[in-house]
Short mmCIF file of C-alpha atoms in Angstrom, two decimals:
data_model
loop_
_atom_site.label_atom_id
_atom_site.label_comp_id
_atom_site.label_asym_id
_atom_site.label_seq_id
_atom_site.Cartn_x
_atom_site.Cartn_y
_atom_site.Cartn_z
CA UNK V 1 -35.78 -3.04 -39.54
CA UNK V 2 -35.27 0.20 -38.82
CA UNK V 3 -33.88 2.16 -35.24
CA UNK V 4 -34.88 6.06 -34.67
CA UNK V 5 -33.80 8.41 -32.38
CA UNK V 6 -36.32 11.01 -31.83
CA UNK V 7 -36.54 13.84 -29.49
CA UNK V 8 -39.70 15.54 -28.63
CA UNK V 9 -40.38 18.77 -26.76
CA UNK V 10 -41.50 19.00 -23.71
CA UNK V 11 -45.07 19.58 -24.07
CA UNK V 12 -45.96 16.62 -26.57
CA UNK V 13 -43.80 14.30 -23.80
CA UNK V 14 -45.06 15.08 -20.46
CA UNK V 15 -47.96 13.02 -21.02
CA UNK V 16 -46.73 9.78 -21.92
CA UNK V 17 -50.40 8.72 -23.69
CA UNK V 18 -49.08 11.74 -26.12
CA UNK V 19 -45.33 10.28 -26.95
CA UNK V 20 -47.34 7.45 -28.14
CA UNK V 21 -49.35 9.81 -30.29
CA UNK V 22 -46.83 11.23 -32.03
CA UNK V 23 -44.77 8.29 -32.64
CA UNK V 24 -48.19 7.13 -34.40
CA UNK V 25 -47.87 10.37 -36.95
CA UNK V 26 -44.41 8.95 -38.22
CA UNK V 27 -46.64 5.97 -39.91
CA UNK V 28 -49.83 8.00 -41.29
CA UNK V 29 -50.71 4.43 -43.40
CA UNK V 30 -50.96 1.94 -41.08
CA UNK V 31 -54.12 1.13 -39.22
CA UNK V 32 -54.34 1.49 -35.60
CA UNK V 33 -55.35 -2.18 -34.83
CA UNK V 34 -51.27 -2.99 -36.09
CA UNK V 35 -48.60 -0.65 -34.35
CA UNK V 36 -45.87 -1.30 -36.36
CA UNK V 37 -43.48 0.25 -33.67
CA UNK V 38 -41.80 -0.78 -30.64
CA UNK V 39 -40.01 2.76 -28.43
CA UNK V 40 -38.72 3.30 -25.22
CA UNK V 41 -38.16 6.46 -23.31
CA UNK V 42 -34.27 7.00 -22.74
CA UNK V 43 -34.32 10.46 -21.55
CA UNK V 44 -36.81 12.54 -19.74
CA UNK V 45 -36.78 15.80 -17.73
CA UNK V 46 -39.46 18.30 -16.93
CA UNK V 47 -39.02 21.50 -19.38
CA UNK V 48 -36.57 19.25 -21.62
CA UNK V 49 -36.67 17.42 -25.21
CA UNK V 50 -37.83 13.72 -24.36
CA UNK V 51 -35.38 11.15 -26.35
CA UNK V 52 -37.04 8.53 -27.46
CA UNK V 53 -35.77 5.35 -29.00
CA UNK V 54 -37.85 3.57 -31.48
CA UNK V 55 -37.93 -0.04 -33.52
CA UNK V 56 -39.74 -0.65 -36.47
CA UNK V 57 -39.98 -2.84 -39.38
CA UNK V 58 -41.37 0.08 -41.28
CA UNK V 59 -38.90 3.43 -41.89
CA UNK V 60 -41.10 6.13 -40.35
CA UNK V 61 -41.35 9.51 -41.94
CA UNK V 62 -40.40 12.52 -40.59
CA UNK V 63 -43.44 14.30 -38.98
CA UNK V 64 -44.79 17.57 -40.39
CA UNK V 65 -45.48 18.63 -37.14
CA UNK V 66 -43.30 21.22 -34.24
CA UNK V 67 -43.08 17.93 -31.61
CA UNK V 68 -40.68 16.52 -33.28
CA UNK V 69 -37.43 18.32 -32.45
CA UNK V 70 -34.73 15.57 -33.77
CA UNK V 71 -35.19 12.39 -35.88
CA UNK V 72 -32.30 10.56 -36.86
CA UNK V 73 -33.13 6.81 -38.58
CA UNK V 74 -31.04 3.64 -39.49
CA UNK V 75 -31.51 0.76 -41.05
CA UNK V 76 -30.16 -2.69 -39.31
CA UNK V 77 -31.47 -5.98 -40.15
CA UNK V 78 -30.92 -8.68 -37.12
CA UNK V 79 -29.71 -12.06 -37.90
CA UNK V 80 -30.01 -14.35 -34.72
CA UNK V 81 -28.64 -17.75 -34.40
CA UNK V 82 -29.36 -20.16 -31.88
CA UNK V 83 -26.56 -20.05 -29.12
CA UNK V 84 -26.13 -15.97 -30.04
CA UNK V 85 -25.07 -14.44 -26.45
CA UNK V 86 -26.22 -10.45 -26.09
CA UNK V 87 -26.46 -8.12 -23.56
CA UNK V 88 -30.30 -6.57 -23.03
CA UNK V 89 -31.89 -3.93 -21.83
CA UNK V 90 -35.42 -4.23 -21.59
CA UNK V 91 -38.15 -1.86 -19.76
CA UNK V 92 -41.78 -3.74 -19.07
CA UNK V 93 -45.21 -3.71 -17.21
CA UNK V 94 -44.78 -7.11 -15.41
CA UNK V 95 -48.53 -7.94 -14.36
CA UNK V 96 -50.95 -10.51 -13.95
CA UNK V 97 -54.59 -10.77 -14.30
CA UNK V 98 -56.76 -10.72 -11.17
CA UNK V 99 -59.19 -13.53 -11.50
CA UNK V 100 -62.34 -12.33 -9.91
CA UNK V 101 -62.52 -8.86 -11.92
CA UNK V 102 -60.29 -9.38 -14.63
CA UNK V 103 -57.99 -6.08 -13.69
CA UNK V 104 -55.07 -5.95 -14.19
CA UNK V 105 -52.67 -5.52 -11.54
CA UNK V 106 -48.70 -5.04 -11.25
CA UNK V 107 -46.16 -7.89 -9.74
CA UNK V 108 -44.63 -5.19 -6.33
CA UNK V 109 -41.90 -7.90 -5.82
CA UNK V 110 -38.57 -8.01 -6.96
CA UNK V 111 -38.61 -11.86 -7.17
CA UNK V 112 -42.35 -11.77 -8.59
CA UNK V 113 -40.75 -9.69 -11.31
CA UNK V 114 -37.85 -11.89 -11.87
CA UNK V 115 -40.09 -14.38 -11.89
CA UNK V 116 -42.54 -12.98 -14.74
CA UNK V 117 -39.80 -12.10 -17.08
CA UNK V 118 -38.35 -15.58 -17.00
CA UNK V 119 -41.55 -16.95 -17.58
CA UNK V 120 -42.34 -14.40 -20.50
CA UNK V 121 -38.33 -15.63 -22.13
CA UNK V 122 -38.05 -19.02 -21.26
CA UNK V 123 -39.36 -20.24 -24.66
CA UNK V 124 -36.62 -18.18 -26.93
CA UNK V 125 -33.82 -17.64 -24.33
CA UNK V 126 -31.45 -18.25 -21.25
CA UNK V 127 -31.31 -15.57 -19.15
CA UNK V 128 -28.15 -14.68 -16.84
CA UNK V 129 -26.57 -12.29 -14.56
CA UNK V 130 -30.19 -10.63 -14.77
CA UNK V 131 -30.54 -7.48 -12.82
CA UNK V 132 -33.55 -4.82 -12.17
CA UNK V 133 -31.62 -1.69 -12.96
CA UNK V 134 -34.61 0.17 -12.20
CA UNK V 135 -38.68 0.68 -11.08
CA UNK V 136 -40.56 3.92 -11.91
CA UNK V 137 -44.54 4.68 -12.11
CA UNK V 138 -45.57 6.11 -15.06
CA UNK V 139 -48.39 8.70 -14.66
CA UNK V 140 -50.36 9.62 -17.98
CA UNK V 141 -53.45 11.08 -18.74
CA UNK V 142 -55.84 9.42 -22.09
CA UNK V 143 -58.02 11.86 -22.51
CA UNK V 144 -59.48 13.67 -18.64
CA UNK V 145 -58.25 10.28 -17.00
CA UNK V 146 -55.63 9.48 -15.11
CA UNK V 147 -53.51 6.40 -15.44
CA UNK V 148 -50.68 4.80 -13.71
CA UNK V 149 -48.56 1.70 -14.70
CA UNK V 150 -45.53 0.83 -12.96
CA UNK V 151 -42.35 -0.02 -15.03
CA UNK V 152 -39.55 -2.23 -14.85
CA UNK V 153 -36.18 -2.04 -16.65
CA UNK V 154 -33.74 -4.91 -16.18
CA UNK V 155 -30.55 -5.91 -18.07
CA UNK V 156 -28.92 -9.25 -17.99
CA UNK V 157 -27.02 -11.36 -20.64
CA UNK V 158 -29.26 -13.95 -22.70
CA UNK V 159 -28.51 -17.08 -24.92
CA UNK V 160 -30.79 -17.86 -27.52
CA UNK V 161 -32.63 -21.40 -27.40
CA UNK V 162 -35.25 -20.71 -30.33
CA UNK V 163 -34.72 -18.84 -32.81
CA UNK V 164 -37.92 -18.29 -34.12
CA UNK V 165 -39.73 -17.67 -31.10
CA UNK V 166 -36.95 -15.03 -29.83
CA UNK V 167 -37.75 -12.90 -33.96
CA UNK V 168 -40.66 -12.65 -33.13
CA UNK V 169 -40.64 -12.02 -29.47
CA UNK V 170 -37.49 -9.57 -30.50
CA UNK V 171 -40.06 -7.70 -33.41
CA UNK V 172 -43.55 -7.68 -31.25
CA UNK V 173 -42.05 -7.02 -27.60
CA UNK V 174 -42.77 -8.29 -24.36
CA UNK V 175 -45.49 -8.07 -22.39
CA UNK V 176 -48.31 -5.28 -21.68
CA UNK V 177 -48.20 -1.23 -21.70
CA UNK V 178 -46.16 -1.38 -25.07
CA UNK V 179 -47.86 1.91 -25.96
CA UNK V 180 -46.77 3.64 -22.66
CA UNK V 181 -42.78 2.57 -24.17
CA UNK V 182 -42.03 -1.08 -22.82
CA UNK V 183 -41.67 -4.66 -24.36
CA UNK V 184 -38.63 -2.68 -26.70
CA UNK V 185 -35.82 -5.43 -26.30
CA UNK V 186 -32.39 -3.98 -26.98
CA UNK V 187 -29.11 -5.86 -27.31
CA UNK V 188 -25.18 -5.52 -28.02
CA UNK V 189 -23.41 -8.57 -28.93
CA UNK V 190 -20.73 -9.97 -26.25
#
């Protein structure tokens, strides 16, 4: 697997629908149906570089084009272990599905969040000490329409309880709005 550190100026990042764009350009032979990327947002500030970090089980290439103001890449390949203890962070779009319309709609709550998140781990991990470090909406434009997701980051210290379910939930991500930067799970070991 591979983890990237790219920065990209302000204009491609103030849209958030755009990040996504041209994290797309660093894997010009894949078809859209299979992102073969996870990424999340560490640093953003109006009239700044965005830093973006980003997980893949394919090395990117450098883009060609002037967004792309930094890209530093390395190679790491995970071994996990039942009973493995980390540290996460992890940044989602905890929602649920209205029934009537189909919509779907975010969890406002902190304990409907908690809540979601446990539900969404509790086949590969144990979850402790689990905080929300932080809640943001996330404005974006695809296109001439607006958007708005809300985001959740929390941290916390897991055990893992499957490990086959927690590879792949560690490769594909959690949860919904992964190409708005959530679902990327990120770990130290304790």
């Amino acid at each position: 697997m591979f983890l990237t550190k790219v920065a990209i100026n302000w204009q491609s990042a103030k849209n958030p629908y755009e990040i996504h764009r041209v994290l797309w350009t660093m894997f010009p032979d894949m078809p859209e149906s299979s992102r073969p990327f996870l990424f999340r947002v560490e640093f953003q500030k109006t009239g700044l570089p965005s830093f973006v970090l980003m997980q893949s089980g394919l090395k990117p290439q450098k883009p060609s084009q002037k967004t792309v103001m930094e890209y530093k890449v390395k190679e790491f390949k995970p071994v996990f272990e039942v009973g493995q203890k980390f540290k996460f962070l992890l940044r989602v779009n905890p929602t649920k599905r209205l029934i009537n319309n189909g919509c779907r709609v975010p969890f406002i709550r902190d304990d409907e969040q908690i809540k979601w998140l446990k539900d969404k781990l509790s086949d590969s991990v144990n979850l402790s000490a689990l905080v929300i470090k932080s809640k943001n909406n996330l404005y974006f434009l695809k296109g001439v329409h607006p958007g708005k997701i809300l985001t959740v980051t929390f941290e916390g210290v897991l055990e893992i309880k499957n490990q086959k379910s927690f590879e792949d939930l560690f490769k594909k991500g959690v949860g919904h709005a992964k190409g708005f930067g959530c679902g990327m799970l990120s770990l130290a070991r304790l």
